[in-house]
mmCIF file of C-alpha atoms and ligand atoms in Angstrom:
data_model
loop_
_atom_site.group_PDB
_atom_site.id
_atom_site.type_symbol
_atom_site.label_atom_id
_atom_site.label_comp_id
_atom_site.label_asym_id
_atom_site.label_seq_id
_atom_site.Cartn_x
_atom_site.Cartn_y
_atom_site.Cartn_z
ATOM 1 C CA UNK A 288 18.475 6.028 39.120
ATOM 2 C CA UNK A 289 15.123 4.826 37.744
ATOM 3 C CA UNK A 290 15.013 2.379 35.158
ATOM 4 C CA UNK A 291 12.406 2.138 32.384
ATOM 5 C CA UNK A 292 11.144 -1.236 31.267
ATOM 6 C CA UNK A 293 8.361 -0.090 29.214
ATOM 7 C CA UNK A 294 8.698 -0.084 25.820
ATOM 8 C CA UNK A 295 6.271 1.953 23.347
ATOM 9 C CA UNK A 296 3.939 0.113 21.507
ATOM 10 C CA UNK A 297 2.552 -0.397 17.613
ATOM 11 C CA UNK A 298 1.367 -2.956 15.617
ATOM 12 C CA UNK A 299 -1.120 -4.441 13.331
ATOM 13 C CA UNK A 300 -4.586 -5.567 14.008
ATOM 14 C CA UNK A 301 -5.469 -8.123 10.868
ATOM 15 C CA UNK A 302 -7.134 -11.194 10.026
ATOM 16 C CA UNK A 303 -5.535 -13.695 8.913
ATOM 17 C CA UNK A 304 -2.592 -11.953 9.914
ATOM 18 C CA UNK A 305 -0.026 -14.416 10.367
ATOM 19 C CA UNK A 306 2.009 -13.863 7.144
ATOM 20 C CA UNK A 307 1.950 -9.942 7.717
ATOM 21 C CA UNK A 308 5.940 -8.999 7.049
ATOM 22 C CA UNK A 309 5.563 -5.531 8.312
ATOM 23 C CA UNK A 310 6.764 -6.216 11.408
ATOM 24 C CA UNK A 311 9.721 -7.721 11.129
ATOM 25 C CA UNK A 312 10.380 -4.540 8.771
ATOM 26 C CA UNK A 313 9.606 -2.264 11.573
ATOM 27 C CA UNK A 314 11.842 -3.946 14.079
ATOM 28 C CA UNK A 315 14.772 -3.671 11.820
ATOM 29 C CA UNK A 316 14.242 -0.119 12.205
ATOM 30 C CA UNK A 317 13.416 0.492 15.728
ATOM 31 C CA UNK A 318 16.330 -1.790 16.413
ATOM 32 C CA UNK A 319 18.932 0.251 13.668
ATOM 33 C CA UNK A 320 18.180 3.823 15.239
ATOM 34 C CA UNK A 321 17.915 2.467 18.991
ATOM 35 C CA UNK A 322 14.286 3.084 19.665
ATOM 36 C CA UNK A 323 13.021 1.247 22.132
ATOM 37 C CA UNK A 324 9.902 0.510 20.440
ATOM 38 C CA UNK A 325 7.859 -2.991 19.592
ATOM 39 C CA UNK A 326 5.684 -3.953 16.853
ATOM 40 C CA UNK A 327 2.760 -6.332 17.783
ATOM 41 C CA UNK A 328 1.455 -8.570 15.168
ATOM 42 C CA UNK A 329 -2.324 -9.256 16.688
ATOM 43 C CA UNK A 330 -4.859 -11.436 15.541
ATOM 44 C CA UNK A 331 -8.117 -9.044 15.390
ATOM 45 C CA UNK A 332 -11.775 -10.767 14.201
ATOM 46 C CA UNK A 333 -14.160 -8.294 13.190
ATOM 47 C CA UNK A 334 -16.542 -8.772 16.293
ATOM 48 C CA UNK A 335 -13.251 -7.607 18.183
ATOM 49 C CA UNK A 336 -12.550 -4.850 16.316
ATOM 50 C CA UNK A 337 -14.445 -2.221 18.500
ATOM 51 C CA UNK A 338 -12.276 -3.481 21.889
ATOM 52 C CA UNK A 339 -9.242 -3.755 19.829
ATOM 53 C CA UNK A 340 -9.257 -0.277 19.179
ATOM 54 C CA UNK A 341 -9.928 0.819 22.727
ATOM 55 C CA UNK A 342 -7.031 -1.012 23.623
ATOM 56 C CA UNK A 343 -5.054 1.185 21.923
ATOM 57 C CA UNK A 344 -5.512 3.882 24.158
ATOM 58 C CA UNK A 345 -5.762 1.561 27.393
ATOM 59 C CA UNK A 346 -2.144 0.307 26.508
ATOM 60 C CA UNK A 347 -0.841 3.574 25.765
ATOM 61 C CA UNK A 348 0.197 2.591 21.914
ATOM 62 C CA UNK A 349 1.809 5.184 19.679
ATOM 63 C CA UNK A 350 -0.583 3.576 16.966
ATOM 64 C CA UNK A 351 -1.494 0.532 14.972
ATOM 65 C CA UNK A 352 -1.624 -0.506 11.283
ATOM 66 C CA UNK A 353 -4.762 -1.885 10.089
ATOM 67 C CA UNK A 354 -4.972 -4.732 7.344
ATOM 68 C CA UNK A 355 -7.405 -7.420 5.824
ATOM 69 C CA UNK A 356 -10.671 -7.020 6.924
ATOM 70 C CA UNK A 357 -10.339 -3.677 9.318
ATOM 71 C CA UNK A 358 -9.149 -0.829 7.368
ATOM 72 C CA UNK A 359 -13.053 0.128 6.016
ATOM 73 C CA UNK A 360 -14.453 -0.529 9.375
ATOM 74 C CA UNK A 361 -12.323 1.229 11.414
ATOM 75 C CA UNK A 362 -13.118 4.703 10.338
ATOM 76 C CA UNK A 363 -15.925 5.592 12.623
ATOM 77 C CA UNK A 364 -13.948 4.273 15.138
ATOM 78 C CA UNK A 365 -11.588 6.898 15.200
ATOM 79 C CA UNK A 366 -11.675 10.612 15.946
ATOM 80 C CA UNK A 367 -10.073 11.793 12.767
ATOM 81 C CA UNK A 368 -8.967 11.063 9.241
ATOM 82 C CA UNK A 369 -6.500 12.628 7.015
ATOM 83 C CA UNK A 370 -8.520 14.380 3.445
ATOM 84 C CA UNK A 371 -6.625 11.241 1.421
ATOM 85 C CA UNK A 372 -7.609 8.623 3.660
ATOM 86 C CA UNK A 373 -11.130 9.989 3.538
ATOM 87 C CA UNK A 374 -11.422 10.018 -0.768
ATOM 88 C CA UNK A 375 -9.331 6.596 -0.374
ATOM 89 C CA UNK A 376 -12.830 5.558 1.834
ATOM 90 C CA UNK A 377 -10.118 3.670 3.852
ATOM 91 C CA UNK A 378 -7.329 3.659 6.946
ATOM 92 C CA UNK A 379 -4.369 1.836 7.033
ATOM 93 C CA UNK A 380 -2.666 3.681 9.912
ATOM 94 C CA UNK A 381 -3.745 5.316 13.424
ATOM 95 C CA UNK A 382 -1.642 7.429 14.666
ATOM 96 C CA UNK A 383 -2.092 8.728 18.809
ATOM 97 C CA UNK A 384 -2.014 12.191 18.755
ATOM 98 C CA UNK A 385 -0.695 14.369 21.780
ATOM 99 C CA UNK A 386 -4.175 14.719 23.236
ATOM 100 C CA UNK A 387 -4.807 10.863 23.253
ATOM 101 C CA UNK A 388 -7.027 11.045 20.080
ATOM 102 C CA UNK A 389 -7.007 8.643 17.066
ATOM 103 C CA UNK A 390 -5.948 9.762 13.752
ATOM 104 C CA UNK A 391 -6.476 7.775 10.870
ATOM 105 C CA UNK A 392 -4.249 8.122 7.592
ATOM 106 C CA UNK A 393 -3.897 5.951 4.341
ATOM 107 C CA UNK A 394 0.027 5.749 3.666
ATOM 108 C CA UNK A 395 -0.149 2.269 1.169
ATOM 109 C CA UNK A 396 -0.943 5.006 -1.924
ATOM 110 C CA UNK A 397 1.380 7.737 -0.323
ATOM 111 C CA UNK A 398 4.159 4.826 -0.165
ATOM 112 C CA UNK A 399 3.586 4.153 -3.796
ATOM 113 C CA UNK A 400 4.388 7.792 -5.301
ATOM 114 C CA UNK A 401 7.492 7.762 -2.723
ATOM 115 C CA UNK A 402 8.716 4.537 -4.239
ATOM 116 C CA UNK A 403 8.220 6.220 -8.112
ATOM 117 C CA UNK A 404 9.520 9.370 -6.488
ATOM 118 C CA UNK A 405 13.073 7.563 -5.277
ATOM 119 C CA UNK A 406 13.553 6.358 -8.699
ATOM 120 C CA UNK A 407 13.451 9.817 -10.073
ATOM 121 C CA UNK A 408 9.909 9.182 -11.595
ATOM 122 C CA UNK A 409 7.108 12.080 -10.633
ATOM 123 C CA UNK A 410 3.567 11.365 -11.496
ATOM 124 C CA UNK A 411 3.211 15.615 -12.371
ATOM 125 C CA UNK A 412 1.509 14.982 -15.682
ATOM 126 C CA UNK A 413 1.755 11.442 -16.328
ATOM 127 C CA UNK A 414 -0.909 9.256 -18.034
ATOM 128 C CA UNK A 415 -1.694 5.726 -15.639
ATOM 129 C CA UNK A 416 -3.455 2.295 -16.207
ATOM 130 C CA UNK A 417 -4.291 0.913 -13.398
ATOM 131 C CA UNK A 418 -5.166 -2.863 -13.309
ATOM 132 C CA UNK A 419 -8.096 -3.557 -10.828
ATOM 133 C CA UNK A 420 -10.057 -1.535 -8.686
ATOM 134 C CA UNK A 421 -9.986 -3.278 -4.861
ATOM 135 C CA UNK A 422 -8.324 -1.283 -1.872
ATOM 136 C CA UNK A 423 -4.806 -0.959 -3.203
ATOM 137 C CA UNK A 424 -5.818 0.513 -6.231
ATOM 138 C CA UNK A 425 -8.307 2.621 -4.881
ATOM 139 C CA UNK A 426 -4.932 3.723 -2.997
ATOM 140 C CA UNK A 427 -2.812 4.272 -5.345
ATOM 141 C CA UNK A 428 -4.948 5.817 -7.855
ATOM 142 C CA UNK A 429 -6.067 8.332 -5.574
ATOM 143 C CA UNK A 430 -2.362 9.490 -4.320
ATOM 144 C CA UNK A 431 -1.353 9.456 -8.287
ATOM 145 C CA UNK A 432 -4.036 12.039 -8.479
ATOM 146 C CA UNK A 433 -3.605 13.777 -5.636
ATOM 147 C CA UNK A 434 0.366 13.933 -6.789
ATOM 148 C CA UNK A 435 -0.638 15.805 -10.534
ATOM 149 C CA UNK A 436 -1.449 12.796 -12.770
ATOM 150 C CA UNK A 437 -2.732 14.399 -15.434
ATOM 151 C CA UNK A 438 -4.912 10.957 -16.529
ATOM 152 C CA UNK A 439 -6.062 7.948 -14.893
ATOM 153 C CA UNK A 440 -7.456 4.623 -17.013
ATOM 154 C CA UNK A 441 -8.832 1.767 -14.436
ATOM 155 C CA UNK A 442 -9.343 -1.261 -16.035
ATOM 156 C CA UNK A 443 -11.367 -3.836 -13.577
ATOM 157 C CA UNK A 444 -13.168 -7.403 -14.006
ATOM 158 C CA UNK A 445 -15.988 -5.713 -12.232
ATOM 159 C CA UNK A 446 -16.722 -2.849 -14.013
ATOM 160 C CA UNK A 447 -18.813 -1.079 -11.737
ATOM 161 C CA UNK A 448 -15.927 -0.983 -9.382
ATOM 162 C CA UNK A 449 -13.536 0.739 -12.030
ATOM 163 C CA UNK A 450 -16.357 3.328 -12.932
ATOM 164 C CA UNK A 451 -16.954 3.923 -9.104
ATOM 165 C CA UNK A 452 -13.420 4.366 -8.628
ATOM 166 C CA UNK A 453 -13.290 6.665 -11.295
ATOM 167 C CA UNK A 454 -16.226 9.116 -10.330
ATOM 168 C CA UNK A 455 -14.474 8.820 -6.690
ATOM 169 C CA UNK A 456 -10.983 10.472 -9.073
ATOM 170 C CA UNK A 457 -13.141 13.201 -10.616
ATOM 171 C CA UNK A 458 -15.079 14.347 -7.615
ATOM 172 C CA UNK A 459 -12.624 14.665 -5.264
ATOM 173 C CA UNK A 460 -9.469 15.310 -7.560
ATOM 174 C CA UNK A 461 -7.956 17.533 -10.341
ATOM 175 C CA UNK A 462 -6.827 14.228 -12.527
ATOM 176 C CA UNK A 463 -9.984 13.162 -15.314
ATOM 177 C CA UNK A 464 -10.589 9.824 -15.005
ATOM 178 C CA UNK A 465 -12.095 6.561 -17.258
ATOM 179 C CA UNK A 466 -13.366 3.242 -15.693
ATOM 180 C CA UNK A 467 -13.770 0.274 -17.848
ATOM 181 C CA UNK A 468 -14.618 -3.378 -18.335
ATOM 182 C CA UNK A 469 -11.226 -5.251 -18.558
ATOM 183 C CA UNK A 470 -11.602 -7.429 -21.605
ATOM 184 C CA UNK A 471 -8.940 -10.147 -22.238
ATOM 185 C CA UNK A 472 -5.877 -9.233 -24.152
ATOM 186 C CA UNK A 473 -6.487 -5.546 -23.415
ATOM 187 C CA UNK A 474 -4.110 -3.518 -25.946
ATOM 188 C CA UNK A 475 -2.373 -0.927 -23.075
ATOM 189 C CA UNK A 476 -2.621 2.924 -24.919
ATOM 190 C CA UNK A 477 0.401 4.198 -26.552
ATOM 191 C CA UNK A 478 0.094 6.999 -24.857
ATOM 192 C CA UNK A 479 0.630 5.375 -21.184
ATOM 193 C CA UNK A 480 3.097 6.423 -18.708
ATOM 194 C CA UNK A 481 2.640 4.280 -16.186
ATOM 195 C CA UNK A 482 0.899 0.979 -16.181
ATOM 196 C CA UNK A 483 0.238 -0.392 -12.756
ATOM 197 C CA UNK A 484 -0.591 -4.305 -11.537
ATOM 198 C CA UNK A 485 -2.431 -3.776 -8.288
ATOM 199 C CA UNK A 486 -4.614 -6.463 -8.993
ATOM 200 C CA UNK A 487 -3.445 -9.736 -6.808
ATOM 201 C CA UNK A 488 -2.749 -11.346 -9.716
ATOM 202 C CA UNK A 489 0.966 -12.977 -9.639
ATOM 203 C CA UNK A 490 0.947 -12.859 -5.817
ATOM 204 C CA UNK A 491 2.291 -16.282 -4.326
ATOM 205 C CA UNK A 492 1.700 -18.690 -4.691
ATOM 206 C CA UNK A 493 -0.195 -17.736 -8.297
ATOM 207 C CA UNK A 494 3.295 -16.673 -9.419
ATOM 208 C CA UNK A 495 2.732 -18.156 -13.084
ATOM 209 C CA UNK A 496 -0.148 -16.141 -13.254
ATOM 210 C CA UNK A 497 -0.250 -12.542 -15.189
ATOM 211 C CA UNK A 498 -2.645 -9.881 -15.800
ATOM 212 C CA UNK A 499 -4.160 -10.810 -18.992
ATOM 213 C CA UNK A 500 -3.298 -7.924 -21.471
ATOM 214 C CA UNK A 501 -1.384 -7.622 -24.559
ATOM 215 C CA UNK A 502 2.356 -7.669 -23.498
ATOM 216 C CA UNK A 503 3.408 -6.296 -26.844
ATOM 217 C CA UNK A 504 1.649 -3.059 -26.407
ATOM 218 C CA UNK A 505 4.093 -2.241 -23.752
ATOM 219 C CA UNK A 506 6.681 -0.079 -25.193
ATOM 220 C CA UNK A 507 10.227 0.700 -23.954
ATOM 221 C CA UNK A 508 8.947 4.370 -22.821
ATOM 222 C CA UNK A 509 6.260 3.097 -20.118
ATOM 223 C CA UNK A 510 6.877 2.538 -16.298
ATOM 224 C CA UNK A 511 5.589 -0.702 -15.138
ATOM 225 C CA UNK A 512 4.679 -1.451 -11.700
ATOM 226 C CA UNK A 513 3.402 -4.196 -9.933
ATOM 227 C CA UNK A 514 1.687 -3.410 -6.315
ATOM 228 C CA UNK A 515 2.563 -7.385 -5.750
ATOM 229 C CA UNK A 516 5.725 -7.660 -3.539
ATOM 230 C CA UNK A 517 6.027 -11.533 -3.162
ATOM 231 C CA UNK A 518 7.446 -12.473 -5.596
ATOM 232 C CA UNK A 519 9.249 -9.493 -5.564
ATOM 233 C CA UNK A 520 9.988 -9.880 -9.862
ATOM 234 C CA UNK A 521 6.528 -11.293 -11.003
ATOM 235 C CA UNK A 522 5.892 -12.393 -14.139
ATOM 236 C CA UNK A 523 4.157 -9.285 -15.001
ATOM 237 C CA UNK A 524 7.914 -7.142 -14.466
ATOM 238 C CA UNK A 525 9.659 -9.749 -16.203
ATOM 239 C CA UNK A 526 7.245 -9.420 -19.578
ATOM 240 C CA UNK A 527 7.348 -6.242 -19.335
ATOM 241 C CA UNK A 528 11.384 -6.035 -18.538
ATOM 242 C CA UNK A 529 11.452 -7.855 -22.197
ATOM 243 C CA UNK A 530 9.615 -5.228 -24.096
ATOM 244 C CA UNK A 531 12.205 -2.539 -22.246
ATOM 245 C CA UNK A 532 10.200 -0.589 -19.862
ATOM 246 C CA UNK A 533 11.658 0.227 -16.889
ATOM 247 C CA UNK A 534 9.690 -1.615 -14.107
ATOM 248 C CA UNK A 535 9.472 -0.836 -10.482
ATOM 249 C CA UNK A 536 8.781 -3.795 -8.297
ATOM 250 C CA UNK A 537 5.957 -4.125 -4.994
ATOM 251 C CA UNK A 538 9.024 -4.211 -2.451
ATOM 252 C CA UNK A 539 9.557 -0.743 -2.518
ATOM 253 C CA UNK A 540 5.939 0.407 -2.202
ATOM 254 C CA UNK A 541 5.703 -1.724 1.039
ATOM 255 C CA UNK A 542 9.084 -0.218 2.215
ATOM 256 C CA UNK A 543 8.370 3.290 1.679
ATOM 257 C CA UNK A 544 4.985 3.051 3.300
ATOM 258 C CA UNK A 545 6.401 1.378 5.935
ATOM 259 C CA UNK A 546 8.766 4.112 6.492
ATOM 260 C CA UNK A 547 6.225 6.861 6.410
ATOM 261 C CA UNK A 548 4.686 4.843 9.289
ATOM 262 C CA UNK A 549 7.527 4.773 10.900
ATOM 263 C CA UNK A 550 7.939 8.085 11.364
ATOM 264 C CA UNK A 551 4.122 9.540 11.719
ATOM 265 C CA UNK A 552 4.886 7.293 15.015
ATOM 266 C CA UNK A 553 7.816 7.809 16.275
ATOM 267 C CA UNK A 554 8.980 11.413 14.363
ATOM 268 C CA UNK A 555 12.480 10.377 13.259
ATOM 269 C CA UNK A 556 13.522 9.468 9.915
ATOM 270 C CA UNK A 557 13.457 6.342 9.044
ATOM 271 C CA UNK A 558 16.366 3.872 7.181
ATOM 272 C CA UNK A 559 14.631 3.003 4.442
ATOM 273 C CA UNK A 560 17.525 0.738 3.284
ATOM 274 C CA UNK A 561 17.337 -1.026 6.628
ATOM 275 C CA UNK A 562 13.707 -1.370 5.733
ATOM 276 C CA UNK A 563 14.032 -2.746 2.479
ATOM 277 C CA UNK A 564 16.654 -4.588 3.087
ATOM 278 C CA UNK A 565 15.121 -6.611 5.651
ATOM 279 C CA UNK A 566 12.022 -7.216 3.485
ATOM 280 C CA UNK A 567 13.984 -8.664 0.897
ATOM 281 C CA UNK A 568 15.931 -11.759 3.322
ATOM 282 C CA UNK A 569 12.272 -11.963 4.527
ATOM 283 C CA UNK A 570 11.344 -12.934 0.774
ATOM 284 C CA UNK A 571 13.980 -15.081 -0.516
HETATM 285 P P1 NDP B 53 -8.670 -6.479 -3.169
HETATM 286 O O1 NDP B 53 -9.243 -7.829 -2.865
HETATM 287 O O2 NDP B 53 -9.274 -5.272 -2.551
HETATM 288 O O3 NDP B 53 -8.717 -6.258 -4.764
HETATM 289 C C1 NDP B 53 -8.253 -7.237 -5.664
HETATM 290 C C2 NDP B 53 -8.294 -6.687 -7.081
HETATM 291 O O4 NDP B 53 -7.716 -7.675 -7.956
HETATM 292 C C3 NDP B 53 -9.716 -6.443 -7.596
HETATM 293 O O5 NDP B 53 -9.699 -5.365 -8.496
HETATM 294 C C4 NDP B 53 -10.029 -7.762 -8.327
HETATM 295 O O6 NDP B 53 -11.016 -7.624 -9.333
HETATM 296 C C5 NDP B 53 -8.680 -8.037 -8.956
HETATM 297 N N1 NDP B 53 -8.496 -9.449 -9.293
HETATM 298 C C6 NDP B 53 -8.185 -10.454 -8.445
HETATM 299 N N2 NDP B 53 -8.061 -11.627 -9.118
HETATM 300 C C7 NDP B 53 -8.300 -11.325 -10.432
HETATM 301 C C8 NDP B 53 -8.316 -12.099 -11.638
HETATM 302 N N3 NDP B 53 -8.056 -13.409 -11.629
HETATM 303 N N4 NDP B 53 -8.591 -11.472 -12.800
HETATM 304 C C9 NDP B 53 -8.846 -10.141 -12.831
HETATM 305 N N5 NDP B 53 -8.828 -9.354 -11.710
HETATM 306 C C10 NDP B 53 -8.576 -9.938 -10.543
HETATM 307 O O7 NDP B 53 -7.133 -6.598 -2.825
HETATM 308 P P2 NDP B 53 -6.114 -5.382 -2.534
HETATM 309 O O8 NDP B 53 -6.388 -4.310 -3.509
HETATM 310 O O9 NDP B 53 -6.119 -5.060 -1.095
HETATM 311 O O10 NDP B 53 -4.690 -6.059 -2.836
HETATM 312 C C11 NDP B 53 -4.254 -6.282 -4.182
HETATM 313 C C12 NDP B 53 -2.783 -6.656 -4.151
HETATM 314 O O11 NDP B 53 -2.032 -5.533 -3.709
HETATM 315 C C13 NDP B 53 -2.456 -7.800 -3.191
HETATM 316 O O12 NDP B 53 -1.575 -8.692 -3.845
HETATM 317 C C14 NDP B 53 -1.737 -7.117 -2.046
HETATM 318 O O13 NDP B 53 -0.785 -7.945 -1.428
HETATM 319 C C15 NDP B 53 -1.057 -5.969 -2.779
HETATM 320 N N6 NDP B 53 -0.703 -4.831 -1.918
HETATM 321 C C16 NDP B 53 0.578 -4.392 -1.949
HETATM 322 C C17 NDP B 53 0.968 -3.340 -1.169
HETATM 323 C C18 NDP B 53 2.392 -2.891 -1.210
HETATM 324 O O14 NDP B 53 2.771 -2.077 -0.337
HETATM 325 N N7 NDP B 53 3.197 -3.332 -2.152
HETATM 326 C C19 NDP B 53 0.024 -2.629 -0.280
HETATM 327 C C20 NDP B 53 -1.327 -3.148 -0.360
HETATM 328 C C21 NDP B 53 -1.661 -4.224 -1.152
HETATM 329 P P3 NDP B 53 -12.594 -7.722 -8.959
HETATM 330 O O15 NDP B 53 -12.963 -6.401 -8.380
HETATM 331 O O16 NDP B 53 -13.255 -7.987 -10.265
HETATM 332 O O17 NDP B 53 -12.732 -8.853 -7.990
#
């Protein structure tokens, strides 16, 4: 009888990467559906990135995650990326296809509409504000549009980045969107759906900090959403929980995108509770 000691491979090239959760949430799974699969949390400097990559193929991985600074750089790297990854200008996932090449896809936005989607919330006509305009935004935004959002407000520090993001929206896109200078005490729109955190603001340890907007615009029809899982209830939620908006927290974002990773990898479903479940001992 022959044996087989191999396991498949996946991972994340990052750096720092040290404090990257998503493997333990990935184990949890492997381990729950009795895949014999490991996830490889790797240290990857820029310089590196180039021979990183080629490892993939040289250690016959199923794929890789890419995080903090890789997931701009590693684009013409690859052999392929999906249409949303390619608006999104970034890659957060390789998958290795049959024939050995690289495929590049963008799930962190995708994970985002899943999470609203779970909670019975579709984005098919909704009105967004989106708080900041770095990667995750440029995510989410993106997949919100992609999804039918009829509108989409991004509010950033750096305004050019917010109007950027927005021509990116109404080039690519059926949503219209609006990029603006984030003044202080911003008064959110009555008219808002959805009003998204995916600034870092609130992220530990800054967990007494809060977007600075005008809490009592927020009105007990909105969905609020922070993009920052840890804590998983910022202060942001909690404000918002006050004025009675139903709020949707970063855990599940980083769940559900974890799942659809899971499966572009391995092609089975994956336990999302397990997922999420594990996440949250990692965080308390
Ligand atoms: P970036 O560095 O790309 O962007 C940061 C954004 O936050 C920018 O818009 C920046 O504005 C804004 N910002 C930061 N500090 C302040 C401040 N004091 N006042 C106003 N604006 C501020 O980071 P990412 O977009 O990659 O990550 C943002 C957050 O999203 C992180 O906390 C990350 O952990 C989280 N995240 C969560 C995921 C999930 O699955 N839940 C997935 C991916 C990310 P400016 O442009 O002016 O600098």
């Amino acid at each position: 009888m022959s044996k087989n000691y191999r396991a498949e491979l996946v991972g994340v090239f990052g750096d720092p990467v040290d404090d990257n959760p998503t493997g333990v949430m990935e184990e949890s799974a492997f381990e729950y559906c009795g895949l014999n699969y490991r996830y490889l949390t790797l240290r990857v400097t820029p310089d590196d990135l180039g021979d990183a990559v080629r490892a993939i193929r040289a250690f016959h991985m199923k794929g890789i995650n890419l995080t903090m600074p890789h997931k701009i750089n590693v684009i013409p790297k690859l052999d392929g990326i999906s249409e949303a990854a390619q608006i999104i200008g970034a890659v957060n996932t390789v998958v290795v296809k049959e024939d050995n090449s690289l495929y590049g896809e963008n799930t962190d936005g995708k994970g985002f509409v899943q999470a609203l989607n779970n909670r019975g919330i579709s984005l098919a006509g909704k009105k967004l504000l989106i708080l900041g305009a770095g990667g995750a935004a440029r995510a989410v935004s993106v997949e919100c549009a992609l999804a039918g959002a009829e509108k989409i407000t991004i509010l950033n520090r750096t305004e050019d980045k917010a109007t950027e993001l927005a021509g990116v929206i109404n080039n690519n896109t059926p949503a219209k969107a609006e990029g603006y200078h984030w003044t202080p005490g911003y008064r959110i729109p009555e008219e808002t759906d959805i009003l998204v955190n995916a600034t870092s603001i609130g992220f530990s340890p800054d967990i007494n900090g809060k977007p600075d907007i005008d809490y009592d615009s927020i009105h007990a029809g909105m969905t609020v959403v922070d993009v920052v899982f840890y804590p998983c209830e910022t202060l942001f939620l909690k404000e918002a929980a006050k004025r009675g908006a139903e709020t949707v927290n970063g855990l599940g974002m980083l769940a559900c995108q974890g799942a659809l990773n899971f499966t572009l990898w391995t092609g089975v479903p994956a336990p999302l509770e397990v997922m999420e479940e594990q996440l949250r001992k990692e965080f308390i």
